[in-house]
Structure formats: structure tokens, C-alpha cells
């Protein structure tokens, strides 16, 4: 057993999509190159696609659409560069210092479980968003008191979670 802490769970890098698209483009260019090499060697019949392409490119003259296309190509390149160095998002919450991680939805389940332990709460549910838990409870009694009790109890239950999600509680008073 090693005593090194577990790695922080993170999302896919932003450059993953760009990398896949780039890999497919390079594969396609390579396939065209192999085909043209086979045509040049006489292994297969047909005309060279690259000769045709370079023949068309040699007669091109500047046209109005080329400036916006060049600007778009530069912007796409800058986006690729930013995506390559952009840090990955954290997908889990740390529990203590032991290298234990939970998902946001697991924190929501803990919040729901904690809410149902409060005496005046008859039903509870929690929705998790990034760094935020929204608790909806049905209760008997004073709604503001139950809301305060909910917030305190959930804060106590999740005190070891880092970063501590913001808890918003909405209490509906049950009619008898």
C-alpha cells in the first residue's frame, strides 16, 4: 500500500474534442497520401487527387471571402491553444484529507437523508448543481425554523466536504 493521496478526479480536458477531430483529419490526409502513392506506383488506376488539388490551388486569385476565412482560421487556432492549456474542472468533492471523493449527487443524497431525520420534516428532496445544493422539504410547524434547522443539520453533516456546497432550503408547510 502506498501512502500517496489519490489523484483529484477531473473532467476530460477541453482539448480532447479538438484532439479527436485533429487525429481524424490527419488520418484522412494520410489515407489520401497513401492512395496517391499507390496511383503513382501504378498499383491502382486513376488520377492523383493531390495533383488535381495543387493544380486548382495554383490558379487561385485573392477573393473577398478569403479575409474572413483567414480570421476564422486564426480564431479557431487560438481556441485550440486555449483549450490545450485550460485546467480541467473538478468533478467530485473531497471528503477530509484521506483522498476520498464523492460526487455532487452523493452530497445531495446525504443532504436528503439528513433532512429526513429532522422531526418536523415529512418529505425531502435535494437537487445538486455545481457547488450548490437545493433542498426542498415538506414539514409541519414553523417554516423558517425548519429551514434554519435544515441548513444547520446539513452543514454539520457535510462539514468534512471540501469545498462545502452552498445549501439553499425551501420549506413548504404541510396542511392538515
mmCIF file of C-alpha atoms in Angstrom:
data_model
loop_
_atom_site.group_PDB
_atom_site.id
_atom_site.type_symbol
_atom_site.label_atom_id
_atom_site.label_comp_id
_atom_site.label_asym_id
_atom_site.label_seq_id
_atom_site.Cartn_x
_atom_site.Cartn_y
_atom_site.Cartn_z
ATOM 1 C CA UNK A 1 0.000 0.000 0.000
ATOM 2 C CA UNK A 2 1.222 3.464 -0.781
ATOM 3 C CA UNK A 3 0.645 6.481 1.374
ATOM 4 C CA UNK A 4 0.347 8.902 -1.537
ATOM 5 C CA UNK A 5 -3.049 10.577 -1.724
ATOM 6 C CA UNK A 6 -5.457 9.705 -4.508
ATOM 7 C CA UNK A 7 -5.481 11.876 -7.590
ATOM 8 C CA UNK A 8 -8.119 14.558 -7.824
ATOM 9 C CA UNK A 9 -10.987 13.390 -10.089
ATOM 10 C CA UNK A 10 -11.301 15.766 -13.026
ATOM 11 C CA UNK A 11 -13.303 16.023 -16.233
ATOM 12 C CA UNK A 12 -11.953 15.380 -19.702
ATOM 13 C CA UNK A 13 -9.635 18.107 -20.956
ATOM 14 C CA UNK A 14 -11.218 20.738 -23.177
ATOM 15 C CA UNK A 15 -8.705 19.814 -25.878
ATOM 16 C CA UNK A 16 -9.976 16.217 -26.094
ATOM 17 C CA UNK A 17 -12.569 17.061 -28.751
ATOM 18 C CA UNK A 18 -10.082 19.132 -30.725
ATOM 19 C CA UNK A 19 -7.555 16.299 -30.465
ATOM 20 C CA UNK A 20 -10.016 13.736 -31.800
ATOM 21 C CA UNK A 21 -11.006 15.994 -34.708
ATOM 22 C CA UNK A 22 -7.337 16.687 -35.458
ATOM 23 C CA UNK A 23 -6.496 12.977 -35.360
ATOM 24 C CA UNK A 24 -9.314 12.187 -37.799
ATOM 25 C CA UNK A 25 -8.142 14.964 -40.138
ATOM 26 C CA UNK A 26 -4.529 13.721 -40.091
ATOM 27 C CA UNK A 27 -5.751 10.162 -40.733
ATOM 28 C CA UNK A 28 -7.776 11.362 -43.742
ATOM 29 C CA UNK A 29 -4.782 13.269 -45.158
ATOM 30 C CA UNK A 30 -2.633 10.166 -44.659
ATOM 31 C CA UNK A 31 -5.183 7.996 -46.493
ATOM 32 C CA UNK A 32 -5.171 10.421 -49.435
ATOM 33 C CA UNK A 33 -1.355 10.345 -49.431
ATOM 34 C CA UNK A 34 -1.289 6.526 -49.466
ATOM 35 C CA UNK A 35 -3.840 6.453 -52.293
ATOM 36 C CA UNK A 36 -1.802 8.917 -54.363
ATOM 37 C CA UNK A 37 1.386 6.914 -53.708
ATOM 38 C CA UNK A 38 -0.374 3.785 -54.985
ATOM 39 C CA UNK A 39 -1.582 5.690 -58.077
ATOM 40 C CA UNK A 40 1.964 6.950 -58.743
ATOM 41 C CA UNK A 41 3.383 3.425 -58.368
ATOM 42 C CA UNK A 42 0.794 2.081 -60.819
ATOM 43 C CA UNK A 43 -0.679 -0.291 -58.241
ATOM 44 C CA UNK A 44 -4.162 1.184 -58.740
ATOM 45 C CA UNK A 45 -5.700 3.126 -61.604
ATOM 46 C CA UNK A 46 -6.942 6.680 -61.566
ATOM 47 C CA UNK A 47 -5.576 10.182 -61.346
ATOM 48 C CA UNK A 48 -3.778 11.767 -58.430
ATOM 49 C CA UNK A 49 -6.056 13.726 -56.124
ATOM 50 C CA UNK A 50 -3.174 15.841 -54.843
ATOM 51 C CA UNK A 51 -2.082 16.842 -58.388
ATOM 52 C CA UNK A 52 -5.627 17.943 -59.102
ATOM 53 C CA UNK A 53 -5.808 19.896 -55.818
ATOM 54 C CA UNK A 54 -2.447 21.635 -56.339
ATOM 55 C CA UNK A 55 -3.437 22.424 -59.945
ATOM 56 C CA UNK A 56 -6.586 24.163 -58.700
ATOM 57 C CA UNK A 57 -4.679 25.988 -55.956
ATOM 58 C CA UNK A 58 -2.110 27.407 -58.396
ATOM 59 C CA UNK A 59 -4.741 29.405 -60.300
ATOM 60 C CA UNK A 60 -6.445 30.901 -57.231
ATOM 61 C CA UNK A 61 -6.630 34.654 -57.049
ATOM 62 C CA UNK A 62 -7.425 36.705 -53.942
ATOM 63 C CA UNK A 63 -11.168 36.901 -53.339
ATOM 64 C CA UNK A 64 -13.195 38.834 -50.740
ATOM 65 C CA UNK A 65 -14.187 35.730 -48.746
ATOM 66 C CA UNK A 66 -10.561 34.812 -48.015
ATOM 67 C CA UNK A 67 -10.037 37.532 -45.372
ATOM 68 C CA UNK A 68 -12.964 36.422 -43.155
ATOM 69 C CA UNK A 69 -11.942 32.783 -43.700
ATOM 70 C CA UNK A 70 -8.395 33.615 -42.575
ATOM 71 C CA UNK A 71 -9.686 35.432 -39.498
ATOM 72 C CA UNK A 72 -11.929 32.451 -38.686
ATOM 73 C CA UNK A 73 -8.956 30.077 -39.051
ATOM 74 C CA UNK A 74 -6.904 32.244 -36.670
ATOM 75 C CA UNK A 75 -9.736 32.310 -34.106
ATOM 76 C CA UNK A 76 -10.135 28.526 -34.300
ATOM 77 C CA UNK A 77 -6.380 28.139 -33.779
ATOM 78 C CA UNK A 78 -6.469 30.435 -30.743
ATOM 79 C CA UNK A 79 -9.403 28.413 -29.369
ATOM 80 C CA UNK A 80 -7.352 25.206 -29.788
ATOM 81 C CA UNK A 81 -4.434 26.789 -27.919
ATOM 82 C CA UNK A 82 -6.656 27.975 -25.063
ATOM 83 C CA UNK A 83 -8.311 24.545 -24.859
ATOM 84 C CA UNK A 84 -4.893 22.892 -24.652
ATOM 85 C CA UNK A 85 -3.769 24.868 -21.588
ATOM 86 C CA UNK A 86 -7.140 25.260 -19.855
ATOM 87 C CA UNK A 87 -7.228 23.450 -16.486
ATOM 88 C CA UNK A 88 -9.706 20.611 -16.153
ATOM 89 C CA UNK A 89 -12.815 21.011 -13.979
ATOM 90 C CA UNK A 90 -13.088 19.139 -10.702
ATOM 91 C CA UNK A 91 -15.922 16.622 -10.856
ATOM 92 C CA UNK A 92 -16.051 15.483 -7.214
ATOM 93 C CA UNK A 93 -15.946 16.866 -3.687
ATOM 94 C CA UNK A 94 -13.136 15.918 -1.299
ATOM 95 C CA UNK A 95 -14.093 14.281 1.987
ATOM 96 C CA UNK A 96 -11.445 15.040 4.589
ATOM 97 C CA UNK A 97 -7.755 14.587 3.822
ATOM 98 C CA UNK A 98 -7.777 10.826 3.200
ATOM 99 C CA UNK A 99 -8.179 11.001 -0.582
ATOM 100 C CA UNK A 100 -11.865 10.081 -0.502
ATOM 101 C CA UNK A 101 -14.095 11.753 -3.091
ATOM 102 C CA UNK A 102 -17.878 11.931 -3.574
ATOM 103 C CA UNK A 103 -19.965 13.202 -6.452
ATOM 104 C CA UNK A 104 -22.233 16.226 -6.105
ATOM 105 C CA UNK A 105 -25.271 13.954 -6.338
ATOM 106 C CA UNK A 106 -23.928 11.909 -3.416
ATOM 107 C CA UNK A 107 -23.723 15.092 -1.350
ATOM 108 C CA UNK A 108 -27.353 15.700 -2.338
ATOM 109 C CA UNK A 109 -28.281 12.218 -1.115
ATOM 110 C CA UNK A 110 -26.570 12.912 2.210
ATOM 111 C CA UNK A 111 -28.477 16.203 2.468
ATOM 112 C CA UNK A 112 -31.793 14.447 1.777
ATOM 113 C CA UNK A 113 -31.007 11.781 4.366
ATOM 114 C CA UNK A 114 -30.137 14.456 6.917
ATOM 115 C CA UNK A 115 -33.303 16.413 6.142
ATOM 116 C CA UNK A 116 -35.499 13.374 6.753
ATOM 117 C CA UNK A 117 -34.018 12.952 10.248
ATOM 118 C CA UNK A 118 -35.474 16.282 11.395
ATOM 119 C CA UNK A 119 -38.657 15.582 13.364
ATOM 120 C CA UNK A 120 -40.962 18.092 11.687
ATOM 121 C CA UNK A 121 -39.911 17.173 8.111
ATOM 122 C CA UNK A 122 -42.320 14.744 6.448
ATOM 123 C CA UNK A 123 -40.695 14.617 2.997
ATOM 124 C CA UNK A 124 -37.489 15.939 1.483
ATOM 125 C CA UNK A 125 -35.593 16.007 -1.779
ATOM 126 C CA UNK A 126 -32.350 17.614 -2.917
ATOM 127 C CA UNK A 127 -31.039 18.716 -6.294
ATOM 128 C CA UNK A 128 -27.320 19.162 -6.772
ATOM 129 C CA UNK A 129 -25.693 21.707 -9.022
ATOM 130 C CA UNK A 130 -22.043 22.580 -9.112
ATOM 131 C CA UNK A 131 -21.151 23.915 -5.602
ATOM 132 C CA UNK A 132 -24.838 24.246 -4.671
ATOM 133 C CA UNK A 133 -27.472 22.047 -3.069
ATOM 134 C CA UNK A 134 -31.146 22.954 -3.238
ATOM 135 C CA UNK A 135 -33.174 21.181 -0.555
ATOM 136 C CA UNK A 136 -36.954 21.070 -0.849
ATOM 137 C CA UNK A 137 -38.792 19.869 2.241
ATOM 138 C CA UNK A 138 -42.364 19.453 3.353
ATOM 139 C CA UNK A 139 -42.795 19.973 7.078
ATOM 140 C CA UNK A 140 -45.194 20.683 9.872
ATOM 141 C CA UNK A 141 -44.652 23.710 12.062
ATOM 142 C CA UNK A 142 -42.797 26.974 11.541
ATOM 143 C CA UNK A 143 -41.218 27.076 8.055
ATOM 144 C CA UNK A 144 -38.409 29.492 8.949
ATOM 145 C CA UNK A 145 -37.419 27.424 11.998
ATOM 146 C CA UNK A 146 -37.394 24.229 9.922
ATOM 147 C CA UNK A 147 -35.321 25.993 7.236
ATOM 148 C CA UNK A 148 -32.766 27.061 9.846
ATOM 149 C CA UNK A 149 -32.694 23.546 11.321
ATOM 150 C CA UNK A 150 -32.233 22.055 7.851
ATOM 151 C CA UNK A 151 -29.379 24.378 6.959
ATOM 152 C CA UNK A 152 -27.610 23.748 10.272
ATOM 153 C CA UNK A 153 -28.057 19.960 10.162
ATOM 154 C CA UNK A 154 -26.897 19.663 6.550
ATOM 155 C CA UNK A 155 -23.937 21.946 7.235
ATOM 156 C CA UNK A 156 -22.991 19.726 10.186
ATOM 157 C CA UNK A 157 -23.322 16.541 8.094
ATOM 158 C CA UNK A 158 -21.234 17.903 5.224
ATOM 159 C CA UNK A 159 -18.631 19.747 7.310
ATOM 160 C CA UNK A 160 -15.805 17.470 6.113
ATOM 161 C CA UNK A 161 -16.637 18.022 2.437
ATOM 162 C CA UNK A 162 -14.360 20.415 0.549
ATOM 163 C CA UNK A 163 -15.416 22.734 -0.980
ATOM 164 C CA UNK A 164 -18.535 22.960 1.138
ATOM 165 C CA UNK A 165 -21.536 23.348 -1.186
ATOM 166 C CA UNK A 166 -23.936 26.230 -0.595
ATOM 167 C CA UNK A 167 -27.208 24.957 0.816
ATOM 168 C CA UNK A 168 -30.499 26.581 -0.062
ATOM 169 C CA UNK A 169 -33.547 25.203 1.675
ATOM 170 C CA UNK A 170 -37.151 25.685 0.642
ATOM 171 C CA UNK A 171 -39.739 24.525 3.129
ATOM 172 C CA UNK A 172 -43.400 24.004 2.364
ATOM 173 C CA UNK A 173 -45.712 23.786 5.362
ATOM 174 C CA UNK A 174 -47.962 20.763 5.230
ATOM 175 C CA UNK A 175 -51.655 21.485 5.632
ATOM 176 C CA UNK A 176 -53.592 19.141 7.931
#
